[in-house]
Tab-separated table of C-alpha atoms in Angstrom:
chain	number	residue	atom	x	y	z
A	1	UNK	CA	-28.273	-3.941	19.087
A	2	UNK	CA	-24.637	-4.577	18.716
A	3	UNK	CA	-21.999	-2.524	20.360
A	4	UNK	CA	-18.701	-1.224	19.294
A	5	UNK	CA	-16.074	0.437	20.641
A	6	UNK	CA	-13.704	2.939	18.171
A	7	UNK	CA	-9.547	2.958	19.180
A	8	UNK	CA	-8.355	5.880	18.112
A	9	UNK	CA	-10.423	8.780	17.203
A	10	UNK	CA	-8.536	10.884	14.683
A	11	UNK	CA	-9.554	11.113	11.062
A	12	UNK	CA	-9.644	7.738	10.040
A	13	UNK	CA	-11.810	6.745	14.146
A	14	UNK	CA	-13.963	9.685	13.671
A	15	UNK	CA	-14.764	9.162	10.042
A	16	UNK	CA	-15.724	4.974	10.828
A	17	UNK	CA	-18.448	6.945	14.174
A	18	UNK	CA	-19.410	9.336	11.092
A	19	UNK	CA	-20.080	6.189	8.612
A	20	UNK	CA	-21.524	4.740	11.344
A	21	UNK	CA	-23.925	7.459	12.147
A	22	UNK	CA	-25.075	8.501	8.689
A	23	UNK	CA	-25.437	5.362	6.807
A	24	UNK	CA	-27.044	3.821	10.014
A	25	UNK	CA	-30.237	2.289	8.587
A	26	UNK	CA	-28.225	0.483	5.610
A	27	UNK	CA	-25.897	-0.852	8.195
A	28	UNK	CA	-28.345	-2.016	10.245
A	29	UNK	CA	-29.881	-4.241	6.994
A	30	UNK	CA	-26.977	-5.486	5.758
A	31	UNK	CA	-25.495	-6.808	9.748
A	32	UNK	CA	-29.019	-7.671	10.437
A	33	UNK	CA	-29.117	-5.670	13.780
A	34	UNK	CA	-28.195	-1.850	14.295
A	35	UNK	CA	-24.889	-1.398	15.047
A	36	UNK	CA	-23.643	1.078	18.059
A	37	UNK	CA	-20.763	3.212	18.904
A	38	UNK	CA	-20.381	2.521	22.980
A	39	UNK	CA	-17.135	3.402	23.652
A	40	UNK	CA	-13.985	5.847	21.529
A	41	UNK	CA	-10.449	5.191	23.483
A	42	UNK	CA	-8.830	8.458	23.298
A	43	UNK	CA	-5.999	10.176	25.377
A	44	UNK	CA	-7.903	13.429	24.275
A	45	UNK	CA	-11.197	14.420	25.548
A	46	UNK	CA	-13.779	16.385	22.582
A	47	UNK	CA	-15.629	18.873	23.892
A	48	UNK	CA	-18.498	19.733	21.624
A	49	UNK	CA	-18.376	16.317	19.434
A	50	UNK	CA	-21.503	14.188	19.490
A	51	UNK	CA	-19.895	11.893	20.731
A	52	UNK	CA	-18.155	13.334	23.661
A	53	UNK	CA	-19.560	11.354	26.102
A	54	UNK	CA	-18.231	7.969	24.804
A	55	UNK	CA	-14.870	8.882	25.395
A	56	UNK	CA	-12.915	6.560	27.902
A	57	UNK	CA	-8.858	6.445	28.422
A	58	UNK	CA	-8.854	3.006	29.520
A	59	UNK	CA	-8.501	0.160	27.492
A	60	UNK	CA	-10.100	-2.169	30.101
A	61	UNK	CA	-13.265	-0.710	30.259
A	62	UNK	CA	-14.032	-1.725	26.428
A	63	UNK	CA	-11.911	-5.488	27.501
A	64	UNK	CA	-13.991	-6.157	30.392
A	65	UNK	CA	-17.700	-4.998	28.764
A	66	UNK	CA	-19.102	-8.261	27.532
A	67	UNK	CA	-22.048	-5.848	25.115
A	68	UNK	CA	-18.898	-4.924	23.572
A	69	UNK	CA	-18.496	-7.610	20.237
A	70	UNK	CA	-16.597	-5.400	17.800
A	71	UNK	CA	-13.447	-3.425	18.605
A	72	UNK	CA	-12.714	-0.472	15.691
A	73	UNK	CA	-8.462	-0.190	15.891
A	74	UNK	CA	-7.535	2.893	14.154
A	75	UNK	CA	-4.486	3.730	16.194
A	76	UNK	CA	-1.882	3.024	14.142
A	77	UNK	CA	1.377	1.950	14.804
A	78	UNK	CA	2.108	-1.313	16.349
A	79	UNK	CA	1.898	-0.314	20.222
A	80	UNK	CA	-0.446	-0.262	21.927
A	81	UNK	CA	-2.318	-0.924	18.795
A	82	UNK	CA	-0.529	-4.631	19.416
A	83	UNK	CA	-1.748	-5.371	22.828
A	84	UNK	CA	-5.248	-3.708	22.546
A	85	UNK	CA	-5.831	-5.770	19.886
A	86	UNK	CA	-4.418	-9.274	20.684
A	87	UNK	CA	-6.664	-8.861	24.507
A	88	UNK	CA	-9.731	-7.580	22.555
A	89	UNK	CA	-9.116	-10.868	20.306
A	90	UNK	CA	-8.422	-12.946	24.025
A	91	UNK	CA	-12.061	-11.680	25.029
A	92	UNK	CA	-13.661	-13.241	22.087
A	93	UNK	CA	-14.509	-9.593	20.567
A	94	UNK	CA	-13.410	-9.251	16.679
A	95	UNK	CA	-11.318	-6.521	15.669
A	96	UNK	CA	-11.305	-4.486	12.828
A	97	UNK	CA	-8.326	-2.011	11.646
A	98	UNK	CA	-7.011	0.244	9.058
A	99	UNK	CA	-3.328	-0.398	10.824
A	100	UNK	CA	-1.538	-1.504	7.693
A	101	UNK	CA	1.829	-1.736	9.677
A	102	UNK	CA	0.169	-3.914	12.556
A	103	UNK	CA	-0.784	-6.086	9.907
A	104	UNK	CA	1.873	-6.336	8.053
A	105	UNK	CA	4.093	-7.041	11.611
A	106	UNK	CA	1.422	-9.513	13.572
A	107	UNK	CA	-1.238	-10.520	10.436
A	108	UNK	CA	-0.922	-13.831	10.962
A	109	UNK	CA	-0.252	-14.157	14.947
A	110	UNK	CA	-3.490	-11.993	15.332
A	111	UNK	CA	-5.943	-13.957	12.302
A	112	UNK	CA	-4.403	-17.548	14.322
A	113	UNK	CA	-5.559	-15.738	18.030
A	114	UNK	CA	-8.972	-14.850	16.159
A	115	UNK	CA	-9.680	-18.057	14.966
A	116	UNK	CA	-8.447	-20.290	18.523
A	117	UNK	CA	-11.593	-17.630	20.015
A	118	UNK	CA	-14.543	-17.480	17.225
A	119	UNK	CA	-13.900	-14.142	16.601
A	120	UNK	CA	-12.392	-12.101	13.446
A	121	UNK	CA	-9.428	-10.297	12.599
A	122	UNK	CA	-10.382	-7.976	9.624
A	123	UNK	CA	-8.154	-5.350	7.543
A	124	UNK	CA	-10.102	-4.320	4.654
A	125	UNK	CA	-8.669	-0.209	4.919
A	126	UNK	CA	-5.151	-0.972	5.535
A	127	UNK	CA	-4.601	-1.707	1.704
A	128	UNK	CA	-6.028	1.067	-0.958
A	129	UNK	CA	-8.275	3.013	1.902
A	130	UNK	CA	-11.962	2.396	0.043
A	131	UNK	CA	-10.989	-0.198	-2.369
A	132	UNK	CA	-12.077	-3.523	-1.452
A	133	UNK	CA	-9.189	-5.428	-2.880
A	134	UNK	CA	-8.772	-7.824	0.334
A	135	UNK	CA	-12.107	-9.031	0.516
A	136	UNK	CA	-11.855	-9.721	-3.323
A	137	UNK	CA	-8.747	-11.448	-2.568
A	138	UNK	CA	-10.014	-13.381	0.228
A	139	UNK	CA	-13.680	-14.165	-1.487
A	140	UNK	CA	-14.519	-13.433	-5.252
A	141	UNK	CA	-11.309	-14.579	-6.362
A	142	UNK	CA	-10.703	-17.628	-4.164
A	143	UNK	CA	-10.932	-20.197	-7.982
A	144	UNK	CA	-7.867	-17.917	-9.407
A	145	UNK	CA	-4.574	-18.983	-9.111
A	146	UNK	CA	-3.607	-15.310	-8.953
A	147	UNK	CA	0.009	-14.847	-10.017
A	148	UNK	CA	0.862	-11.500	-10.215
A	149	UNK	CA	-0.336	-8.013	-8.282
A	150	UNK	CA	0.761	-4.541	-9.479
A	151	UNK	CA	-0.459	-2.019	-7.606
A	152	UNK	CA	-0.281	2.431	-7.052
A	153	UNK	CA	-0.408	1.638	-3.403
A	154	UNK	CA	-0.031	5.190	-1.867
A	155	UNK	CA	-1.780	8.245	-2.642
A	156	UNK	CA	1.002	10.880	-1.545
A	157	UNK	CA	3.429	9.949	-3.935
A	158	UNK	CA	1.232	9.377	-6.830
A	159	UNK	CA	-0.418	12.984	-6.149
A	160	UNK	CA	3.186	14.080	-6.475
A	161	UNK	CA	4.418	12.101	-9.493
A	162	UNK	CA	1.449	13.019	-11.304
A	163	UNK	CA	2.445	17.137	-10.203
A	164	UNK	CA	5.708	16.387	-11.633
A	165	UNK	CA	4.195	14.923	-14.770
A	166	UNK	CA	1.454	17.420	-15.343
A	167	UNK	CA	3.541	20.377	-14.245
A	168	UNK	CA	7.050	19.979	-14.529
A	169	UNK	CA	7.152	20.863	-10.853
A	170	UNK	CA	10.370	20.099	-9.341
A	171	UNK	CA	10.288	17.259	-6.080
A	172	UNK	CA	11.077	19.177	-3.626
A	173	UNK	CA	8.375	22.079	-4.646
A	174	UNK	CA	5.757	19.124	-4.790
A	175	UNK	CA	6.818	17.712	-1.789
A	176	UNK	CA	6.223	20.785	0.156
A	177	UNK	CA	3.072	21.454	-2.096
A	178	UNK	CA	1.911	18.142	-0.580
A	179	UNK	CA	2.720	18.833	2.856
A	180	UNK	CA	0.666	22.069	2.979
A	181	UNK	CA	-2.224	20.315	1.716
A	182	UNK	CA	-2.368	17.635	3.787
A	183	UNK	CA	-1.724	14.693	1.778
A	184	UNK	CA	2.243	14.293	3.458
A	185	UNK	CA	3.427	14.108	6.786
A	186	UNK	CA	5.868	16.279	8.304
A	187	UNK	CA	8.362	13.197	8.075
A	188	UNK	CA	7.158	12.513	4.541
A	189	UNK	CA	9.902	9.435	4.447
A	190	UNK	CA	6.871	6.770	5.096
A	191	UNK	CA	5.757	7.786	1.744
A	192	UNK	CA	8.159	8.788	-0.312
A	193	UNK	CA	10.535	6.458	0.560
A	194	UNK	CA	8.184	3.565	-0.294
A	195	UNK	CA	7.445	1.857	3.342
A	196	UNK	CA	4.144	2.633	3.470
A	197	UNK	CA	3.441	0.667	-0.389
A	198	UNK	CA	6.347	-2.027	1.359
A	199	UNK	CA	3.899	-3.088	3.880
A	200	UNK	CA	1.023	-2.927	1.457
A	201	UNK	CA	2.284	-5.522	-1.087
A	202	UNK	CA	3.362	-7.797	1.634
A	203	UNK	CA	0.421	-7.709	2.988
A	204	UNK	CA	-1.072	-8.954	-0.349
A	205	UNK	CA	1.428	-11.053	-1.722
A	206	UNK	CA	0.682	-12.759	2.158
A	207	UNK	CA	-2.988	-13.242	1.575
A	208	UNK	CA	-2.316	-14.618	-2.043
A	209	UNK	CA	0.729	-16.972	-0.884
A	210	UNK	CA	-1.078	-18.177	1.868
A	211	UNK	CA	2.645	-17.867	4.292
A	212	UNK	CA	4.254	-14.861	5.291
A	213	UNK	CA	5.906	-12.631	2.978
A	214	UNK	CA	8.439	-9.847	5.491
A	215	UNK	CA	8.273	-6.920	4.310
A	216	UNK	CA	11.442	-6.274	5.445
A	217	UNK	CA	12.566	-8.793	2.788
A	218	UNK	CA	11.153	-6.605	0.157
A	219	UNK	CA	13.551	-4.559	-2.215
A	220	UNK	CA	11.892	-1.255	-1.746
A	221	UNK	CA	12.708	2.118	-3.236
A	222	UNK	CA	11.048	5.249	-3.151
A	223	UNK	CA	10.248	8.279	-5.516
A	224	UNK	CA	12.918	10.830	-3.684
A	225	UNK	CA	15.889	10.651	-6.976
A	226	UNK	CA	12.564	11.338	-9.573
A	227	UNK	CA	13.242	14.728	-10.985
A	228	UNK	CA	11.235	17.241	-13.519
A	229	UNK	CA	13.958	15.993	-16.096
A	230	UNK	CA	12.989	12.265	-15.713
A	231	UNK	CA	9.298	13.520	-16.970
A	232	UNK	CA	10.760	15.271	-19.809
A	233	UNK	CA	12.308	12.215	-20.954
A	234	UNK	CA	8.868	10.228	-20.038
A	235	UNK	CA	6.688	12.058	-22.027
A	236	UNK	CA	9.294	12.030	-25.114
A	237	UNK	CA	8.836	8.171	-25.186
A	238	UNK	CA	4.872	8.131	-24.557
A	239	UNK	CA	5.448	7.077	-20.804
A	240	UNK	CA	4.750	7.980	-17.032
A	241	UNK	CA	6.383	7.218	-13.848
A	242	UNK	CA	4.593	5.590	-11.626
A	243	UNK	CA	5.507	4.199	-7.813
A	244	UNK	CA	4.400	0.445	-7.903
A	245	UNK	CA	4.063	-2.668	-5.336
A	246	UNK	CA	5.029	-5.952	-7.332
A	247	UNK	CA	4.028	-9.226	-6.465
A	248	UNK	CA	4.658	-12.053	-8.755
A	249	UNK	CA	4.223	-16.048	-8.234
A	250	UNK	CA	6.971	-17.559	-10.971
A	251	UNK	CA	7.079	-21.687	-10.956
A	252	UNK	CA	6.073	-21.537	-7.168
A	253	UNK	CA	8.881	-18.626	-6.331
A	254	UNK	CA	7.528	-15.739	-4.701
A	255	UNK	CA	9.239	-12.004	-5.713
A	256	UNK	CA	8.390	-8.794	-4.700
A	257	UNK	CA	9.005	-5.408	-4.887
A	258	UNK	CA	8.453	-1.563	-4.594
A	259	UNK	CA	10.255	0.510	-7.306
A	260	UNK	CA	9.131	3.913	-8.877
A	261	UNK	CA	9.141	2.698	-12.917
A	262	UNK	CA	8.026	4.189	-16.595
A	263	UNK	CA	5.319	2.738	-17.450
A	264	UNK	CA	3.713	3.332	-21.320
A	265	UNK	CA	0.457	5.094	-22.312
A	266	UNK	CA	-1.622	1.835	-22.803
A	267	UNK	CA	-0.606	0.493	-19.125
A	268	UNK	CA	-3.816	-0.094	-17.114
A	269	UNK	CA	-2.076	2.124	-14.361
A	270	UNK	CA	-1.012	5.034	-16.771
A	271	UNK	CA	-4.029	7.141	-16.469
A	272	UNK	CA	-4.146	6.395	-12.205
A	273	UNK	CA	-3.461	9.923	-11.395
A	274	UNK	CA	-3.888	12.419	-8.207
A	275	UNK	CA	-4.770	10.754	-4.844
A	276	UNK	CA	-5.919	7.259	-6.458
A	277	UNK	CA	-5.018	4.307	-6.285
A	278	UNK	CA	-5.025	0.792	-8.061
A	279	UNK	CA	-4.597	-2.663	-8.080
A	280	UNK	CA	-3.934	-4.855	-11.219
A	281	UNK	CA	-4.694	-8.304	-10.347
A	282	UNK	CA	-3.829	-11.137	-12.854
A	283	UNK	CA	-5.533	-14.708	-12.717
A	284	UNK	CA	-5.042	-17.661	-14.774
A	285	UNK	CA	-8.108	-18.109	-15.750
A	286	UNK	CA	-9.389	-14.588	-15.176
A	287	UNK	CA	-6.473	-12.672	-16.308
A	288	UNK	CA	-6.137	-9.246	-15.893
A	289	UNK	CA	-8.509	-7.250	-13.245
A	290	UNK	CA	-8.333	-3.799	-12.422
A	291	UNK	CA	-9.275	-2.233	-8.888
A	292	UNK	CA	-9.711	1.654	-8.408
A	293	UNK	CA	-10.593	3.792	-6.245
A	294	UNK	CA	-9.636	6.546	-3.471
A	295	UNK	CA	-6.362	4.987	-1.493
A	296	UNK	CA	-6.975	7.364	1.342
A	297	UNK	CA	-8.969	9.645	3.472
A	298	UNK	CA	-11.555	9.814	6.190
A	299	UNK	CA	-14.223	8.641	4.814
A	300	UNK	CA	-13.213	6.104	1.845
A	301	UNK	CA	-11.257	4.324	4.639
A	302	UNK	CA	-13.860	4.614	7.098
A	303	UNK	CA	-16.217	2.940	4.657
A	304	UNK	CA	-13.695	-0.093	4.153
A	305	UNK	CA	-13.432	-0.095	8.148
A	306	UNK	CA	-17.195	-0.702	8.794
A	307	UNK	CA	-17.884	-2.941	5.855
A	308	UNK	CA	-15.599	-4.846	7.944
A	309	UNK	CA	-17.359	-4.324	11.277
A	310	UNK	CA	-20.536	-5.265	9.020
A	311	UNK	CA	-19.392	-8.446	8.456
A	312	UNK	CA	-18.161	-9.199	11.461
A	313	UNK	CA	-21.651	-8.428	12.968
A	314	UNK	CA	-23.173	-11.006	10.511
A	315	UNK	CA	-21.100	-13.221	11.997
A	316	UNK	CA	-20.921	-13.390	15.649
A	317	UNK	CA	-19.447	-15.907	17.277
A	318	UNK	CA	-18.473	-17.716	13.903
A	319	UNK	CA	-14.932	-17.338	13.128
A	320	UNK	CA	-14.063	-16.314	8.804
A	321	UNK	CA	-11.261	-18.255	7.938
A	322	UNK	CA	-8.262	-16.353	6.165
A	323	UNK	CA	-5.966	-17.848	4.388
A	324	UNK	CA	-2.598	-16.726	5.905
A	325	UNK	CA	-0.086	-18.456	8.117
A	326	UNK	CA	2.336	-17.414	10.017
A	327	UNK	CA	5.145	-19.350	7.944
A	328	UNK	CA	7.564	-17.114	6.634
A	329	UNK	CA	8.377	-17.238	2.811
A	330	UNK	CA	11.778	-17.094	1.227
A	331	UNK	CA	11.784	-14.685	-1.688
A	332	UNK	CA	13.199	-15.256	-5.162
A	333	UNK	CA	16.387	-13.632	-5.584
A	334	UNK	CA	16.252	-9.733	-6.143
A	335	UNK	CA	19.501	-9.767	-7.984
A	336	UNK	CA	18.355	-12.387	-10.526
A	337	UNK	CA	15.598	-10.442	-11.546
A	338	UNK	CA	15.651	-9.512	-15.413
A	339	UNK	CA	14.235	-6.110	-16.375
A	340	UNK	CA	15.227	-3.020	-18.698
A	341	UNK	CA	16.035	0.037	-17.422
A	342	UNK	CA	15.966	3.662	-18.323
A	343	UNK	CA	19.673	5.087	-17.880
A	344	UNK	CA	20.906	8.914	-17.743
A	345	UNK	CA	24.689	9.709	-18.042
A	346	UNK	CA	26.377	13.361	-17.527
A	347	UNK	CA	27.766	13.885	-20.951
A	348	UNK	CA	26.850	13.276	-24.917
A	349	UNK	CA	30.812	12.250	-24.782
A	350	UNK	CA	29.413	9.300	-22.797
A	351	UNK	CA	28.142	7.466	-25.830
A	352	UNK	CA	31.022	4.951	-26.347
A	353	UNK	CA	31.753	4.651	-22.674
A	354	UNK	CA	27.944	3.696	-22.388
A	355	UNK	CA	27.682	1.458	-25.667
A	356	UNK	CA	30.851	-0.565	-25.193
A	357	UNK	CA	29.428	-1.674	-21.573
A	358	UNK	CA	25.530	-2.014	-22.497
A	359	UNK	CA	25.916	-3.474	-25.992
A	360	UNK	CA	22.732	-2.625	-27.996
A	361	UNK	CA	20.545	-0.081	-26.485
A	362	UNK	CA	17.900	2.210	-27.143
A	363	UNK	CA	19.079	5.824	-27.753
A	364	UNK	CA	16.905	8.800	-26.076
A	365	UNK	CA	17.954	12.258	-26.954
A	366	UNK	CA	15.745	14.949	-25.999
A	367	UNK	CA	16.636	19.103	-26.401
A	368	UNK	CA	16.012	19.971	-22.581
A	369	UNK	CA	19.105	17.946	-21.387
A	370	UNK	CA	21.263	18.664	-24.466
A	371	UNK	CA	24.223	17.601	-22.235
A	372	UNK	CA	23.403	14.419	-21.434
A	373	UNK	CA	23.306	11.013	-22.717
A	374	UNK	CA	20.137	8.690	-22.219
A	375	UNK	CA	19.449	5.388	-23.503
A	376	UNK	CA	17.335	2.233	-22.651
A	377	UNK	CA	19.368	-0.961	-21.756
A	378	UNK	CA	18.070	-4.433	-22.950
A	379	UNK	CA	17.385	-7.128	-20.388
A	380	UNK	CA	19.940	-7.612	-17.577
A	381	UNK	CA	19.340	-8.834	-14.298
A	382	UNK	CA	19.778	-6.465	-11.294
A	383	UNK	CA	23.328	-7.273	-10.737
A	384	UNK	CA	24.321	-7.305	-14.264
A	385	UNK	CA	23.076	-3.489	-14.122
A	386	UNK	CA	24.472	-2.359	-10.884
A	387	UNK	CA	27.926	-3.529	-11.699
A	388	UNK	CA	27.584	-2.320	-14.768
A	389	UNK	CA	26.087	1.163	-14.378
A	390	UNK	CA	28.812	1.545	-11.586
A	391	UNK	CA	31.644	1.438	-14.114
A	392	UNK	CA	29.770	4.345	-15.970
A	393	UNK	CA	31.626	7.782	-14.811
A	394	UNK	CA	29.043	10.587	-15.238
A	395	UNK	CA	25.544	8.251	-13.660
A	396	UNK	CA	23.018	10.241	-12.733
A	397	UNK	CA	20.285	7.566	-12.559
A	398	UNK	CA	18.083	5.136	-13.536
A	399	UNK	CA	14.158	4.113	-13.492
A	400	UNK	CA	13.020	0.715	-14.305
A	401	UNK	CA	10.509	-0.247	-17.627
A	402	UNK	CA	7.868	-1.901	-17.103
């Protein structure tokens, strides 16, 4: 028998007890002894759940057990996520999370403390909920140099882009249409303001550069200025917009980036719709590979959680090297970076104005914005276009092509 303790036991903590629970016999083969829930850290108590009397408010307790070999940290946040998990590691018990912004702040300080006490530090669920894209990282495709990563990284915003695309449904109506089902927060700003992808990339672009990629460093921009008549304009050029993580490894220079962009009908993420998400990984000798799956929810991040706590119960005492120090990498210039974009002016008078300043471009007229003037620029580099689209009178936006 090998006990675990759960932090946290909201939806993702009570989903990884549920996992736990129903698939216990398959567990059990694959970590070669059954795995069981001892402890759930909770400031609530749960009347009436099964397990009700695991419940303890004191981290210490679960510290100070020495049955205790696998700690479950679905808090979120980084305290006391942080500490829990960094004494837990102290203790020589591994730790397994979903905590996508603990990892993204302390990865490497906490894999470094894991390894100094033959233990683990595993994060399967906090990138894509039930797609195992780390572990693929981190074992299948350890002979790829892999340079590049595009990714749908969060579920809220692509259930809402793909309203807006389907529907014609405004952003704030799908915003609120989210909300009331569950898939946003409240604060929705996490989401829709890309953070929540932000940490995601950096957390792979980490594990592929081997160093520390901020993702505070990260250009990041979220899907809040989309509107019904960017779709409209989408669909008259065979395209969708989509809210993607970028990682690419250029000559040895690492760039990154979180942008929503219009993507066309034969990209390998145009048809990622709803809740999904994937991950576009591209190898030099594999080239491209595509991951898919459910980015969220109970129990497809539950499942990622414990086939974490799996392996860490195959390998007690043994620490699983992951390659990913705590040196910090520079990133390649933002404002160097060449791409086309997708511009819309106030005014078919705009033409010249528009012309004169973009040279050649790609004309988009379409008869639901009869008073406008759209086009598609030819490569410029990010500063190029923002001092030149700030000339423009009359902007009303733009959305990168990719």
């Amino acid at each position: 028998m090998i006990y675990a303790a759960i932090l946290g036991y909201g939806t993702v903590g009570s989903g990884v007890a549920e996992v736990l629970s129903s698939n216990r016999d398959i567990v059990a083969r694959n970590a070669g002894e059954v795995i069981e829930v001892k402890y759930i850290l909770d400031l609530r108590e749960f009347p009436g759940d099964p397990n009700e009397s695991k419940v303890v408010h004191d981290f210490a307790i679960i510290e100070n057990d020495p049955e205790v070999k696998i700690v479950v940290e679905t808090m979120g946040g980084v305290n006391p996520a942080y500490d829990f998990s960094k004494r837990a590691l102290l203790a020589g018990k591994s730790v397994c999370t979903s905590n996508k912004e603990l990892v993204a702040n302390k990865g490497p300080e906490l894999i470094a403390l894991a390894a100094e006490n033959n233990c683990n530090y595993l994060f399967e669920a906090s990138v894509g909920g039930g797609i195992p894209i780390i572990r693929s990282i981190n074992h299948a495709l350890t002979a790829e140099k892999i340079d590049s990563i595009t990714g749908i990284l969060n579920g809220t915003t692509n259930y809402m882009l793909t309203k807006m695309d389907a529907e014609g449904v405004d952003y704030a109506d799908v915003l609120k249409e989210a909300q009331d089902k569950g898939y946003a927060e409240r604060n929705p700003e996490a989401d829709v303001e890309g953070y929540d992808a932000c940490r995601k990339i950096a957390i792979l672009s980490s594990l592929v550069y081997g160093k520390t990629v901020n993702y505070e460093d990260i250009h990041t921009e979220g899907i809040s200025k989309i509107s019904s008549e960017d779709f409209k304009y989408a669909k008259a050029l065979n395209r969708s917009i989509k809210l993607l993580g970028v990682f690419k490894d250029e000559n040895g220079e690492c760039f990154a980036m979180v942008s929503p962009f219009m993507i066309k009908a034969d990209h390998p993420l145009y048809a990622v719709r709803d809740v999904f998400n994937a991950v576009l990984v591209h190898g030099n000798m594999l080239d491209d590979a595509m991951f898919y799956g459910r980015g969220a929810g109970k129990l497809p991040t539950a499942s990622a959680v414990v086939g974490d706590v799996v392996e860490c119960a195959a390998n007690l005492g043994k620490n699983l090297p992951l390659n990913w120090k705590d040196e910090k990498v520079t990133l390649a210039s933002f404002d160097d970076r060449k791409q086309r974009f997708f511009v819309r002016v106030a005014g078919k008078d705009k033409a010249s104005e528009c012309l004169a300043l973009f040279g050649e471009a790609e004309i988009i007229s379409i008869p639901e914005c009869p008073d406008e003037f759209a086009f598609i620029t030819g490569e410029l580099t990010e500063k190029e276009f923002a001092e030149k689209s700030a000339a423009i009178s009359g902007f009303i936006g733009r959305i990168r092509i990719a």
